[in-house]
Amino acid sequence: MEKLKLLYEGKAKKIYETAEQDIYLVEYKDDATAFNGLKKGTIVDKGIINNKMSAMMFTYLQKNGVANHFVEIISDREQIVRRLKMIPLEIVVRNIVAGSLAKRVGKEEGYALTSPVLELYYKNDSLGDPLVNDTHALALGWATADQLKTMKQMAIRVNELMIELAAKAGIDLVDFKLEFGLCDGQVFLGDEISPDTCRFWDKATGKKLDKDRFRRDLGQVEEAYSEVYKRLREVIASES
Ligand code: UDP
């Protein structure tokens, strides 16, 4: 599969057209940004880990009935995906208080939520991805009621599957962000699932194994990304 026109270059990925109209090629980069683009850097070989980890997670989710855009991995940094018309919302699922929620509700990071929290953010860089709710999404035409319902059901299912997988790998799934899009009128999970978009904490030590190591200058960023991927891969391999 050949890369044709570069359609979009984001912070962590490039999206290319291919000869097939309904298929895009995603190239994962090593670039990392945080705090709405204010902090910039590179994480050596992050693109390789995130490409492999997303491919593995999307495959696992497909096997467990969660429709997503993944088609196949074609190289270290490239994967083929189904073309989606993206819904301009991010769904964040949280099991443990961290990051922006800690600030918003005045709780310590690490506070275990009694049930998962779902949040919606409007995907808009110049506005800094503001927190919104269902009525904004409906009234502004970002998604229909049916689409929102499906996205939330899928997000809850992804959370259940990933909590279980992570637990077997000795990892707490703190929170994560998902993006969705439409193909032939059906809602598909898109974007990526990686330590860039999830918070993972080692169960035994509480060590952060995700992008917070970059955001907060904690060091051992590459090692943490590889460690999460390796541990999850071993669990998945042992099950199949
Ligand atoms: N997240 C993301 N992209 C964003 C914002 C958040 O992938 O643009 C992820 C983030 O990595 C974390 C979860 O969503 O796993 C919740 O992030 P939070 O709202 O706490 O924001 P942060 O403090 O990470 O900016």
XYZ file of C-alpha atoms and ligand atoms in Angstrom:
265
model
C 0.000 0.000 0.000
C 1.512 3.287 -1.169
C 1.354 6.692 0.518
C -0.218 9.291 -1.737
C -1.203 12.827 -0.716
C -0.508 13.937 2.865
C -3.974 14.857 4.105
C -3.228 15.937 7.628
C -0.263 16.253 9.947
C -1.123 16.255 13.634
C 1.013 16.337 16.745
C 1.762 12.624 16.777
C 0.630 11.266 13.410
C 0.481 11.924 9.688
C -2.490 10.752 7.628
C -2.059 9.923 3.946
C -4.475 9.116 1.164
C -3.959 5.784 -0.577
C -5.029 4.471 -3.962
C -8.111 3.084 -2.268
C -10.730 5.708 -1.582
C -11.935 4.313 1.731
C -8.482 3.544 3.141
C -5.993 5.868 4.810
C -2.402 5.253 5.843
C -1.383 6.487 9.308
C 2.275 7.202 10.082
C 3.168 7.471 13.766
C 5.795 10.115 14.637
C 8.184 10.483 17.564
C 7.056 14.069 18.213
C 5.389 14.728 21.538
C 3.485 17.787 22.699
C 1.782 18.637 25.961
C -0.170 21.488 27.532
C -1.987 22.338 24.314
C 1.244 22.447 22.299
C 3.216 24.661 24.733
C 5.699 21.857 25.546
C 7.315 20.166 22.569
C 9.824 17.342 22.317
C 10.560 13.951 20.893
C 10.377 10.566 22.512
C 12.825 8.237 20.774
C 10.967 5.529 18.820
C 7.604 6.498 20.342
C 6.118 6.239 16.847
C 7.147 2.589 16.633
C 5.754 1.672 20.057
C 2.492 3.599 19.575
C 1.964 2.119 16.106
C 2.446 -1.415 17.455
C 0.470 -0.810 20.613
C -2.487 0.779 18.788
C -2.516 -2.060 16.252
C -2.485 -4.617 19.081
C -5.211 -2.880 21.100
C -7.467 -2.276 18.094
C -7.095 -5.932 17.071
C -7.933 -7.033 20.613
C -10.973 -4.733 20.699
C -12.197 -5.990 17.307
C -11.970 -9.573 18.587
C -14.096 -8.455 21.497
C -16.777 -6.785 19.385
C -15.685 -3.128 19.448
C -15.821 -1.811 15.860
C -12.773 0.282 15.038
C -10.877 1.712 12.074
C -7.838 -0.593 12.182
C -7.131 -2.716 9.087
C -3.477 -3.823 9.234
C -0.004 -2.825 10.317
C 2.361 -2.497 7.348
C 5.658 -1.286 8.828
C 7.262 -0.157 12.082
C 5.571 3.217 11.944
C 2.681 2.713 9.528
C -0.764 1.190 9.669
C -3.699 1.041 7.299
C -7.053 2.210 8.602
C -10.591 2.608 7.377
C -11.456 6.175 6.383
C -13.800 7.729 8.933
C -15.685 11.013 8.995
C -14.541 12.126 12.427
C -16.980 13.273 15.095
C -15.403 16.399 16.689
C -15.579 15.055 20.230
C -13.121 13.321 22.523
C -14.476 10.951 25.139
C -12.326 10.673 28.248
C -13.015 7.716 30.550
C -11.654 7.853 34.092
C -11.306 5.229 36.808
C -8.898 7.067 39.097
C -8.596 10.839 39.576
C -5.623 12.378 37.753
C -4.647 15.293 35.521
C -7.284 17.898 34.763
C -9.939 16.154 36.897
C -7.773 16.445 40.012
C -7.664 20.207 39.501
C -11.338 20.545 38.532
C -12.794 18.712 41.538
C -10.037 19.375 44.068
C -9.157 15.722 44.725
C -5.720 14.184 45.053
C -4.363 12.232 42.103
C -4.905 8.564 42.883
C -8.399 8.925 44.396
C -10.298 5.832 43.212
C -13.635 6.761 41.624
C -16.555 4.567 42.755
C -17.742 4.248 39.153
C -16.213 5.270 35.819
C -16.508 8.949 34.850
C -17.175 9.839 31.202
C -16.343 13.285 29.884
C -16.837 14.940 26.510
C -14.419 17.476 25.050
C -14.978 19.514 21.898
C -12.043 18.805 19.578
C -10.781 22.241 18.691
C -7.098 23.144 19.086
C -7.567 26.907 19.015
C -10.083 26.660 21.866
C -7.877 24.193 23.788
C -10.396 21.305 23.529
C -12.999 22.621 26.028
C -15.047 20.334 28.300
C -18.620 20.144 27.003
C -21.687 18.010 27.665
C -24.292 16.074 25.678
C -26.571 19.066 25.199
C -23.722 21.058 23.600
C -22.946 18.137 21.305
C -26.587 17.829 20.237
C -27.401 21.540 19.980
C -24.244 22.302 18.005
C -24.755 19.348 15.675
C -21.516 17.561 16.549
C -23.301 14.210 17.055
C -26.829 12.816 17.141
C -28.390 11.360 20.281
C -28.000 7.856 18.837
C -24.343 8.429 17.973
C -23.623 9.777 21.465
C -25.320 6.783 23.041
C -23.277 4.392 20.894
C -20.007 6.234 21.575
C -20.601 6.069 25.319
C -21.524 2.372 25.219
C -18.392 1.658 23.220
C -16.259 3.739 25.604
C -17.609 1.798 28.604
C -16.914 -1.508 26.855
C -13.368 -0.431 25.945
C -12.861 0.545 29.584
C -14.020 -2.877 30.839
C -11.800 -4.732 28.382
C -8.752 -2.557 28.996
C -9.078 -2.558 32.806
C -9.077 -6.352 32.739
C -6.142 -6.596 30.372
C -4.103 -4.005 32.252
C -4.846 -5.681 35.595
C -3.414 -8.962 34.290
C -0.295 -6.996 33.315
C -0.006 -5.524 36.810
C -1.169 -2.115 35.618
C -3.944 0.242 36.751
C -5.826 1.920 33.920
C -6.268 5.426 35.329
C -7.913 7.184 32.379
C -7.858 7.401 28.594
C -9.165 9.345 25.626
C -11.068 7.969 22.628
C -12.131 9.465 19.314
C -14.870 8.196 17.030
C -15.945 8.593 13.423
C -18.551 7.422 10.961
C -18.285 4.999 8.063
C -21.423 4.048 6.100
C -23.496 5.582 8.898
C -21.937 3.337 11.573
C -19.912 4.586 14.553
C -16.321 3.289 14.635
C -13.608 3.877 17.190
C -10.673 5.687 15.544
C -7.440 7.535 16.384
C -5.009 5.623 18.638
C -4.698 3.774 21.935
C -1.245 4.241 23.420
C 0.638 5.648 26.419
C 0.127 9.056 24.736
C -3.625 8.777 25.219
C -3.962 6.616 28.344
C -2.657 6.903 31.892
C -1.149 3.640 33.130
C 0.224 3.187 36.661
C 2.200 0.184 37.840
C -0.036 -1.573 40.383
C 2.780 -2.494 42.755
C 4.736 0.767 42.841
C 2.372 3.402 41.419
C 5.066 4.295 38.865
C 3.668 6.271 35.945
C 4.056 4.376 32.665
C 2.654 6.944 30.236
C 2.944 10.428 28.766
C 2.933 12.053 32.205
C 6.628 11.082 32.327
C 7.135 13.491 29.398
C 4.632 16.121 30.591
C 6.192 16.276 34.064
C 9.860 15.654 33.137
C 10.016 12.419 35.127
C 12.613 10.752 32.858
C 12.627 7.163 31.548
C 9.891 8.033 29.064
C 10.936 5.596 26.326
C 11.409 2.815 28.879
C 7.907 3.360 30.270
C 6.262 3.223 26.837
C 8.126 0.008 25.964
C 7.334 -1.533 29.332
C 3.558 -1.020 28.990
C 3.552 -2.363 25.440
C 5.625 -5.400 26.404
C 3.501 -6.267 29.441
C 0.193 -5.938 27.563
C 1.587 -7.911 24.624
C 2.553 -10.769 26.920
C -0.956 -10.900 28.421
C -2.637 -10.858 25.006
C -0.233 -13.481 23.631
C -0.881 -15.748 26.609
C -4.621 -15.589 25.932
C -4.599 -16.341 22.209
N -5.815 12.997 26.678
C -5.404 12.863 25.354
N -5.463 13.945 24.533
C -5.897 15.161 24.942
C -6.310 15.287 26.293
C -6.259 14.197 27.127
O -5.019 11.782 24.934
O -5.941 16.106 24.119
C -5.771 11.839 27.586
C -4.677 11.949 28.628
O -3.497 11.330 28.190
C -5.279 11.217 29.798
C -6.784 11.454 29.670
O -6.984 11.789 28.299
O -5.028 9.831 29.715
C -7.313 12.542 30.568
O -6.543 13.710 30.386
P -6.778 15.018 31.298
O -8.133 15.586 31.028
O -6.461 14.693 32.699
O -5.795 16.077 30.695
P -4.229 16.264 30.891
O -4.006 16.565 32.331
O -3.610 14.994 30.454
O -3.952 17.390 29.972
